[in-house]
Coordinates of N, CA and C in Angstrom, one line a residue:
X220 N -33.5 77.9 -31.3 CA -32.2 77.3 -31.1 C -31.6 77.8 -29.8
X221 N -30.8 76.5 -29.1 CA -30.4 77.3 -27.5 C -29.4 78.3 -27.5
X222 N -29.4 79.0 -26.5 CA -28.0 79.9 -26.6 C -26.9 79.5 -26.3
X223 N -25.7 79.4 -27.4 CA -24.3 78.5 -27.1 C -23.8 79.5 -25.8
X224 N -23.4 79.0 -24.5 CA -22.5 79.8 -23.7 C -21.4 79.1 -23.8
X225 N -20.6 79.0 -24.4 CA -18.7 78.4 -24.4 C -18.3 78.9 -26.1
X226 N -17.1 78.8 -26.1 CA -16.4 79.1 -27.3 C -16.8 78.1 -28.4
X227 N -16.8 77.0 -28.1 CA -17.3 76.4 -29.2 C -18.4 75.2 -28.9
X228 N -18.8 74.8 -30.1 CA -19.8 73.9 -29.9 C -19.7 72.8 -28.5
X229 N -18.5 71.9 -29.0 CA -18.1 71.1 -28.3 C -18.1 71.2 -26.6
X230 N -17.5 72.3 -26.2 CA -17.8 72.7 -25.5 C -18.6 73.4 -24.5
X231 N -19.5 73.8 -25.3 CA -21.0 74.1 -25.1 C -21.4 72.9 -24.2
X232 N -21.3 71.8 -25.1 CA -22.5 70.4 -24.5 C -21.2 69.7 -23.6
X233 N -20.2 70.0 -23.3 CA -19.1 69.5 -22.2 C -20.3 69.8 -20.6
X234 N -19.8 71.4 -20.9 CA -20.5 72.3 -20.2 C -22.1 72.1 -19.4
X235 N -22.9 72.0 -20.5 CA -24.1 71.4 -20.3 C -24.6 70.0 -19.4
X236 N -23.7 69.3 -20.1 CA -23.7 67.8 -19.7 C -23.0 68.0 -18.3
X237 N -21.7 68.8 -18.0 CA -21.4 69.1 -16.7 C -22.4 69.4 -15.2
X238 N -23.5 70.6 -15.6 CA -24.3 70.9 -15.3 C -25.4 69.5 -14.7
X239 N -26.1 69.1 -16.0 CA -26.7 68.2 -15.3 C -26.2 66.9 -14.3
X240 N -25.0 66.8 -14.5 CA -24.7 65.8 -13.8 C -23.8 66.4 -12.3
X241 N -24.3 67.7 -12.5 CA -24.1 68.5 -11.4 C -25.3 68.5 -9.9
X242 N -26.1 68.8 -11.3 CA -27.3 69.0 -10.9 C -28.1 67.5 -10.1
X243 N -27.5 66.1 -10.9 CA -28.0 65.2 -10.5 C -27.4 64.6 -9.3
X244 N -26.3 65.3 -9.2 CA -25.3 64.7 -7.8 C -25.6 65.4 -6.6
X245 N -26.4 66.5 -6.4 CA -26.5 67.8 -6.3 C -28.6 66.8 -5.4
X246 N -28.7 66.1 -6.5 CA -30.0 65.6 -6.1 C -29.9 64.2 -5.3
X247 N -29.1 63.5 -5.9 CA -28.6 62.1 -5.4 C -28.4 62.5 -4.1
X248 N -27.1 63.4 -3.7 CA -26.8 63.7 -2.1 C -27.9 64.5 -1.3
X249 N -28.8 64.7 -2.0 CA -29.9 65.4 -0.7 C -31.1 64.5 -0.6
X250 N -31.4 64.1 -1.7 CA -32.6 63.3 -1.6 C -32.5 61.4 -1.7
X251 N -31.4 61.5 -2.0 CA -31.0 59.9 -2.9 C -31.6 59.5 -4.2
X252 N -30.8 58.8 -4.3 CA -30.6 58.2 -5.9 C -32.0 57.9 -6.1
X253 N -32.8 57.7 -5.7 CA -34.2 57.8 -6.2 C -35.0 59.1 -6.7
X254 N -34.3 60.1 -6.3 CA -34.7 61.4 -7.1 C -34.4 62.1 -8.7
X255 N -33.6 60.8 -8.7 CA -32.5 61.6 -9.8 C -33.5 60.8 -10.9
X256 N -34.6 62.2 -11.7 CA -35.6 61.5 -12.8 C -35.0 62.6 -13.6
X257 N -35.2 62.4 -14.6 CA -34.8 63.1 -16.2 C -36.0 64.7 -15.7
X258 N -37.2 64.6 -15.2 CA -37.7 66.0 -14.6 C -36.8 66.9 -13.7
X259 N -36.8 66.3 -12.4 CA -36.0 66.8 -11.7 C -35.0 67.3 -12.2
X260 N -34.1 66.6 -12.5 CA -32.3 66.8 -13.3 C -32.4 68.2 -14.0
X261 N -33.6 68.0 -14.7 CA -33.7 69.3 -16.0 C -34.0 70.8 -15.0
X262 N -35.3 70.9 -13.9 CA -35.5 71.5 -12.9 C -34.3 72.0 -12.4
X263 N -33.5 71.3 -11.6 CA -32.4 71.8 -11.2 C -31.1 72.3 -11.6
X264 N -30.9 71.9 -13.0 CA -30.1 72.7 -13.7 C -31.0 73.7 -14.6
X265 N -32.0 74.0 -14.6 CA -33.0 75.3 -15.1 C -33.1 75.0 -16.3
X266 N -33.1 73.9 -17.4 CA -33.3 73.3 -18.6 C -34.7 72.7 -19.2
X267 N -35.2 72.6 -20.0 CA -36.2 72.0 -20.3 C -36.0 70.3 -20.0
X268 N -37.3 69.9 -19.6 CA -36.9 68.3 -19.9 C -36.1 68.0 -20.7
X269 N -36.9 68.1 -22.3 CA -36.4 67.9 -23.6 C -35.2 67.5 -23.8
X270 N -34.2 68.6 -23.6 CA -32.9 69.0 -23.3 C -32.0 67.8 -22.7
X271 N -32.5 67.2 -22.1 CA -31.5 66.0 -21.4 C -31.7 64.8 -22.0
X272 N -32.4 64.9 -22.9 CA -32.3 63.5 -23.7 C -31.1 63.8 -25.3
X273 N -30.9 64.7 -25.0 CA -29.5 65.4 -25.9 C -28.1 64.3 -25.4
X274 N -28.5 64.5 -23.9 CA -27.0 64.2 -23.2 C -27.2 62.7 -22.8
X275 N -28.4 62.7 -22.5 CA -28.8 61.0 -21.5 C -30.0 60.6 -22.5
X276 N -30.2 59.2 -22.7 CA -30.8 58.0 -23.3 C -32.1 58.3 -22.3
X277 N -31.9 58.1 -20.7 CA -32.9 57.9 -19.8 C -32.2 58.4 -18.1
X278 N -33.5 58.2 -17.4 CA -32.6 58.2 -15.7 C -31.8 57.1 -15.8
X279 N -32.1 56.2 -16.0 CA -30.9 54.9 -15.8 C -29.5 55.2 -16.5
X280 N -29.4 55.9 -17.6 CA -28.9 56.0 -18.3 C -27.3 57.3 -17.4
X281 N -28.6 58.8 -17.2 CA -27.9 59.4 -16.4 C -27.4 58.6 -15.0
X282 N -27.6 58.1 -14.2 CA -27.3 57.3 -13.1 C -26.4 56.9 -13.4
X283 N -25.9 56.1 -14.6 CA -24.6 55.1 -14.5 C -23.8 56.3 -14.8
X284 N -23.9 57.5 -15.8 CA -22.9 58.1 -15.8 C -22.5 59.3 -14.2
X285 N -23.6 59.1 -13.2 CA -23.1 59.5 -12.1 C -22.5 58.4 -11.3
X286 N -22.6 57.4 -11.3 CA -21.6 56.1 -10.9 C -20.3 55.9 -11.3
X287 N -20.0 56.4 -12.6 CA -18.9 56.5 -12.9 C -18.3 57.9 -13.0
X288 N -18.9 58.7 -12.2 CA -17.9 60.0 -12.4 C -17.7 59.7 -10.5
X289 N -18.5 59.1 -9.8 CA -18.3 58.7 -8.7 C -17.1 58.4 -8.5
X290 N -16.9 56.8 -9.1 CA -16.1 55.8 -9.0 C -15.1 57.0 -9.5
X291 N -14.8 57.6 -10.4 CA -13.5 58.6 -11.0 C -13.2 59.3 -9.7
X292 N -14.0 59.5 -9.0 CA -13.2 61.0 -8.1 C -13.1 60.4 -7.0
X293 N -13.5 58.9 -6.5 CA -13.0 57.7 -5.9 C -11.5 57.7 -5.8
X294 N -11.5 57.2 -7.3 CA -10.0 56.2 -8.0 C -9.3 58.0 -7.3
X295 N -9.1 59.2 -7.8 CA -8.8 60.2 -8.0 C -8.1 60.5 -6.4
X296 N -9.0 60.4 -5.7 CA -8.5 60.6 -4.2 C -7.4 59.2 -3.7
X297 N -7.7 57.9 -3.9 CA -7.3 57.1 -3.5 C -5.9 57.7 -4.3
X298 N -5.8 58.0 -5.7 CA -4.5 58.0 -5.9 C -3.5 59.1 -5.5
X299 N -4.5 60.0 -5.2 CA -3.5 61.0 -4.7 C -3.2 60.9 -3.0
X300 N -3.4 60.0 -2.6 CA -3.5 59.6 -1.1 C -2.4 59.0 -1.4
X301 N -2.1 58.0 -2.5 CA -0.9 57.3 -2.4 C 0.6 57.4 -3.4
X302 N 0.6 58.9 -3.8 CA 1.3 58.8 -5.1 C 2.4 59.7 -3.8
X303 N 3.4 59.1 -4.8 CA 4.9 59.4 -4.6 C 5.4 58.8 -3.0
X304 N 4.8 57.8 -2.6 CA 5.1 56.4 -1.3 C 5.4 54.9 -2.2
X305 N 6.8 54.8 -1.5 CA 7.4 53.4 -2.7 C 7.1 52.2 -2.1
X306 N 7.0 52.4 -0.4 CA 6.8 51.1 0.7 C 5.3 50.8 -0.2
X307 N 5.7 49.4 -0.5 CA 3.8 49.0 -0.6 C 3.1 49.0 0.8
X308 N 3.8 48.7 2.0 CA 2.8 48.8 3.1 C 2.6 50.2 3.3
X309 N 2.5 50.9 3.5 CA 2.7 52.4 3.2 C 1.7 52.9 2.4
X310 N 1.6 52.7 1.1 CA 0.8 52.0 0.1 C -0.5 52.0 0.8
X311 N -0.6 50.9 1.1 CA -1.9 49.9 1.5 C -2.7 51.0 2.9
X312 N -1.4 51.1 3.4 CA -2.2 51.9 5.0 C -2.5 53.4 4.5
X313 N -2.1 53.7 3.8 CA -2.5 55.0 3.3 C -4.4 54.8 2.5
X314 N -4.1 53.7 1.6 CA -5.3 53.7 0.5 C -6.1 53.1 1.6
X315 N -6.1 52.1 2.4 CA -7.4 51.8 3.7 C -7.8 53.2 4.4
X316 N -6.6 54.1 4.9 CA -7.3 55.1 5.5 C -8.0 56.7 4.5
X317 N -7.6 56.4 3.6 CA -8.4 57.2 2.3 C -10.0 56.6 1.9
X318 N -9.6 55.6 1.6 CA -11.3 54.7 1.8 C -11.9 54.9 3.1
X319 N -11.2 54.9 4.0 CA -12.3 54.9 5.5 C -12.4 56.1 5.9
X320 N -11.6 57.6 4.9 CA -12.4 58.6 5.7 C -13.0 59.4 4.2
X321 N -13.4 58.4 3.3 CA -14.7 58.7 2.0 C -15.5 58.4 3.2
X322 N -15.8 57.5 3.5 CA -16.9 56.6 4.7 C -17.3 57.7 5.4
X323 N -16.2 57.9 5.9 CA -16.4 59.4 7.6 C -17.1 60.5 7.2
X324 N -16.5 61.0 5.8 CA -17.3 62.0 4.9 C -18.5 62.3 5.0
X325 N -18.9 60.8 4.6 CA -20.5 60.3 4.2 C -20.8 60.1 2.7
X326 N -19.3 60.9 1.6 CA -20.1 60.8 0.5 C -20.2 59.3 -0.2
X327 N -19.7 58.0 0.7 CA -20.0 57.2 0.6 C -21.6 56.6 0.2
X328 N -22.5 57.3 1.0 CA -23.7 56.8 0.9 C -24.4 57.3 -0.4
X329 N -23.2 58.3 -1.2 CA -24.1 58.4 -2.3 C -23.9 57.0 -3.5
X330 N -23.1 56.3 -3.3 CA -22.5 55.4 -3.6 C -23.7 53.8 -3.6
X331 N -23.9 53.9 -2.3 CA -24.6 53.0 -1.7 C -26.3 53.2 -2.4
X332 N -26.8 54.8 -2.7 CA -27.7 55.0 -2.8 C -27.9 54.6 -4.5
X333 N -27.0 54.9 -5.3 CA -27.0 55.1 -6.5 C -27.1 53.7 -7.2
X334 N -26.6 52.9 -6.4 CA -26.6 50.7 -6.2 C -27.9 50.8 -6.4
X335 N -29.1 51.6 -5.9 CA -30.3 50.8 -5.4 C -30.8 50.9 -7.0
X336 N -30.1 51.8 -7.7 CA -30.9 51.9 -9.5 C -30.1 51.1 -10.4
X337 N -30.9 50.5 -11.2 CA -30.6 49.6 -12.0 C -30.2 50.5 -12.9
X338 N -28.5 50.1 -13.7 CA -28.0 50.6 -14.6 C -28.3 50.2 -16.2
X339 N -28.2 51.0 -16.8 CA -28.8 50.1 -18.4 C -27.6 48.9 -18.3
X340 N -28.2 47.8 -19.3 CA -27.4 46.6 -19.5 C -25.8 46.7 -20.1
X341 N -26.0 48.0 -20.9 CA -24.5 48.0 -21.8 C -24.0 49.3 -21.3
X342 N -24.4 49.4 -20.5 CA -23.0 50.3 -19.3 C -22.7 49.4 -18.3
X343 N -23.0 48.4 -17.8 CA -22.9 47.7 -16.3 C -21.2 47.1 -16.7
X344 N -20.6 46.9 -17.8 CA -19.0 46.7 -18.5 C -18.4 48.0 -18.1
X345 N -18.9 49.0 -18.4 CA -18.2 50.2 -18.3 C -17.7 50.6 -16.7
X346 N -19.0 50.3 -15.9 CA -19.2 50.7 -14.8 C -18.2 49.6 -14.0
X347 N -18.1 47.8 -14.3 CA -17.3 47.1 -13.5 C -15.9 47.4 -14.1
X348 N -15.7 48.3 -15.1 CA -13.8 48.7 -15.5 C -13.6 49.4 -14.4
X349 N -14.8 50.2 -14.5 CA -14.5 51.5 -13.3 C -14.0 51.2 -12.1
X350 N -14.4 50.0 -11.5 CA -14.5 49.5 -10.1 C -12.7 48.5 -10.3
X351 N -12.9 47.9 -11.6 CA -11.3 47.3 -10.9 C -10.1 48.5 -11.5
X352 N -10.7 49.7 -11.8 CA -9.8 50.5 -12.2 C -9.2 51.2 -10.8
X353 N -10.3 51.4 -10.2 CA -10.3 51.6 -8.8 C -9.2 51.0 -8.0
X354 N -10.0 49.7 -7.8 CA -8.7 48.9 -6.9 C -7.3 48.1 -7.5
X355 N -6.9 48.3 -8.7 CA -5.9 48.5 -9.1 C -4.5 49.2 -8.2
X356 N -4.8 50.0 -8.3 CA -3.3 50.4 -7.1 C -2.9 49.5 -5.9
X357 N -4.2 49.2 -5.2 CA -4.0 48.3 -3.8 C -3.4 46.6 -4.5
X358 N -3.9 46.4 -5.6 CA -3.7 45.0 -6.1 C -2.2 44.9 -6.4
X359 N -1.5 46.6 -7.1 CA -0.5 46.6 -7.4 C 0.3 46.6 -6.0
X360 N 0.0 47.1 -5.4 CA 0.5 47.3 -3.6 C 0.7 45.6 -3.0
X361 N -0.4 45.5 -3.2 CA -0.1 43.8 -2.3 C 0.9 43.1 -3.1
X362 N 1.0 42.8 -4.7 CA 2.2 42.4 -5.6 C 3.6 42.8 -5.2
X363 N 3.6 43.9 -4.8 CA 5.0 43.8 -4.2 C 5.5 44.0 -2.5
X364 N 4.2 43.4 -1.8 CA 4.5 42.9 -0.6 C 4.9 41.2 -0.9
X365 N 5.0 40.4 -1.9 CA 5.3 39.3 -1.8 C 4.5 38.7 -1.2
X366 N 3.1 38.9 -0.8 CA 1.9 38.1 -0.5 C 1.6 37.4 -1.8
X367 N 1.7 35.9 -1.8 CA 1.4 35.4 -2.9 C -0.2 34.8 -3.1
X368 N -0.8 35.1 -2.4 CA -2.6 34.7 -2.6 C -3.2 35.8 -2.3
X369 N -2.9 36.8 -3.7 CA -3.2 38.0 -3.2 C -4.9 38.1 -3.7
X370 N -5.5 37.2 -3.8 CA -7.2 37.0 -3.5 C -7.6 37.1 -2.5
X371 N -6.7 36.4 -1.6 CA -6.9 36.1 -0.1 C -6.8 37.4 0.7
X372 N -5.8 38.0 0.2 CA -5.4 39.1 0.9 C -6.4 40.6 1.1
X373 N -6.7 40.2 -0.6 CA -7.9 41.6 -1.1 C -8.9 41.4 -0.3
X374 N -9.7 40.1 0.2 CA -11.0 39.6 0.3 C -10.6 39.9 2.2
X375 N -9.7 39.9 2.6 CA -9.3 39.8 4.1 C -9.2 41.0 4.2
X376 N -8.7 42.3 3.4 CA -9.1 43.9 3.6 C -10.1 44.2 3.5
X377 N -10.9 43.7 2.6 CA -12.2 44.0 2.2 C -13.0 43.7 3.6
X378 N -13.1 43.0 3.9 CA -13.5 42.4 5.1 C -13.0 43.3 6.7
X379 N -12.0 43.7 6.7 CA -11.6 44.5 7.5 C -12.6 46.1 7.5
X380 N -12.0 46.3 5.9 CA -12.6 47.7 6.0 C -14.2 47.4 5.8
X381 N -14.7 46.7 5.4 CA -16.3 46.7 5.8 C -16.9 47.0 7.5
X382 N -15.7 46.1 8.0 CA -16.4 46.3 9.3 C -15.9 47.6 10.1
X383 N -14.8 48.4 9.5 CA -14.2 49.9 9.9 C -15.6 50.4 9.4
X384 N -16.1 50.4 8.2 CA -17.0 51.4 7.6 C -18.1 51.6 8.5
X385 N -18.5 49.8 8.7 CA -19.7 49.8 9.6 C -19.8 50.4 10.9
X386 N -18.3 50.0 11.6 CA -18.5 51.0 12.7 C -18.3 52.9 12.5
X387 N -17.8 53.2 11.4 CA -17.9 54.5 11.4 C -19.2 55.0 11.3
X388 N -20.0 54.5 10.2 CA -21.4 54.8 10.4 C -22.3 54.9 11.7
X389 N -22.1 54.0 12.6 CA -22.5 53.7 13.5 C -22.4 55.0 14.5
X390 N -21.2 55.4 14.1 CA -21.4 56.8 15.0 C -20.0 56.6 15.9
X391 N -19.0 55.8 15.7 CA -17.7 55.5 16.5 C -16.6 56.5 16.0
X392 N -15.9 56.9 16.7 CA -15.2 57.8 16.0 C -14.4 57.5 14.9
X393 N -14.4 58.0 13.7 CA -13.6 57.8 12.2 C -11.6 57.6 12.4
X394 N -11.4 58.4 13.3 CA -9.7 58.9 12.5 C -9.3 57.1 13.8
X395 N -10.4 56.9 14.8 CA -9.8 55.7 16.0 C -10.0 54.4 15.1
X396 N -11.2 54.5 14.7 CA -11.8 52.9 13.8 C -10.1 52.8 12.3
X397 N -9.9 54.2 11.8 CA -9.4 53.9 10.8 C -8.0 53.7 10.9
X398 N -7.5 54.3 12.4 CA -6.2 53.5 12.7 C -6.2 52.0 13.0
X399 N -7.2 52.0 14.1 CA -7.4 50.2 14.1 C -7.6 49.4 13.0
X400 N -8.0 49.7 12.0 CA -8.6 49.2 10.6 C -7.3 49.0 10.0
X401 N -6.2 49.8 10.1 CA -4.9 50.0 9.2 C -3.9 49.2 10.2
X402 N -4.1 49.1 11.1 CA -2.8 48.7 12.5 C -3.1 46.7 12.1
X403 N -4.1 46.5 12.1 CA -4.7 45.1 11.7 C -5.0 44.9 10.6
X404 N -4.9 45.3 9.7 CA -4.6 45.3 8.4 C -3.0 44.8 7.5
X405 N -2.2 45.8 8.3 CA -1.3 45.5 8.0 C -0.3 44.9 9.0
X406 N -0.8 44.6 10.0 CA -0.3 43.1 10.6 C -0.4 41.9 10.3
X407 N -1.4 41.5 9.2 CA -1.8 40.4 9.2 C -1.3 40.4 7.4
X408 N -1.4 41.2 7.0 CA -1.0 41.5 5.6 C 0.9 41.1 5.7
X409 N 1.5 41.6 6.8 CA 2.8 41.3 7.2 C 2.8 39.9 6.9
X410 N 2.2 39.3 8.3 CA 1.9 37.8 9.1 C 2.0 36.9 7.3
X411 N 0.9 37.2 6.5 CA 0.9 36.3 5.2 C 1.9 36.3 4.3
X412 N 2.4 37.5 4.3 CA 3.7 37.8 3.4 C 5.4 36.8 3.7
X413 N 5.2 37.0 5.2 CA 6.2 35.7 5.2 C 5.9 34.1 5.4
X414 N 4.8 33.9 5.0 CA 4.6 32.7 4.9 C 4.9 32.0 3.9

């Protein structure tokens, strides 16, 4: 029987489960999302294989729950980038330049890596809440700039910051791309609002 380390059971397997998905993020960002196998995982957190089928179904299984602890500490920064600012543009230029220096970081690419694995079928629900749980704030932000096609507006940021991201990767400087990304952003986010 394993040795409990925490006060209580519950706890125990918080703990545990912490670990490996420690351990698999730990593998994801050095190797990429192609390393992250139910062997490895166990390796790295010093566990028996066995042992992770306690916590995870499969690799695919663990993967989506590193996609969504991702996407959490995503949503987590973005919100704290923009909490206690009442201007929605403010808002918006804050949460574009929070997204574009995840990008600068790099821990973006763990993101990008973790896409290349297919998630089981009945987490891919779980995983797209995640994503508009995410951009929720920004959706609430453009609502009360009185932009009234605010599809238009998401898909015209989205578009902006793709091409900020691209050129950060590229090797262009981060804090220059992410002012221009925000300065044109919310010029044009202006420009639609009174229309």
């Amino acid at each position: 029987m394993p040795k409990i380390v925490a006060p209580t059971i519950g706890e125990h397997r918080e703990l545990r489960r912490s670990q490996l998905i420690s351990a698999a993020m730990e593998l994801a960002l050095t190797q990429g999302a192609q390393a992250v196998t139910v062997s490895a995982v166990a390796a790295k957190a010093g566990l028996a294989r066995t042992s992770i089928y306690e916590y995870f179904a499969s690799s695919a299984d663990l993967v989506a729950d590193l996609v969504l602890e991702e996407l959490s500490h995503y949503a987590h920064r973005l919100s704290d980038a923009i909490k206690d600012v009442d201007d929605p543009y403010e808002k918006i230029e804050r949460w574009i330049a929070e997204g574009l220096r995840y990008v600068a970081d790099g821990r973006h690419m763990l993101v990008k890596s973790l896409n290349t694995i297919s998630t089981p079928e009945d987490r891919k629900e779980e995983i797209a809440m995640g994503h508009r749980h995410l951009m929720a704030p920004l959706r609430r932000a453009l609502e009360e700039t009185g932009i009234v096609e605010i599809k238009t507006a998401s898909t015209m940021l989205q578009a902006v910051t793709d091409a900020a991201s691209i050129r950060i990767d590229a090797g262009n400087e981060a804090e220059l791309e992410i002012q221009s990304a925000v300065t044109f952003a919310i010029a044009g986010l202006r420009a639609l609002a009174t229309k």
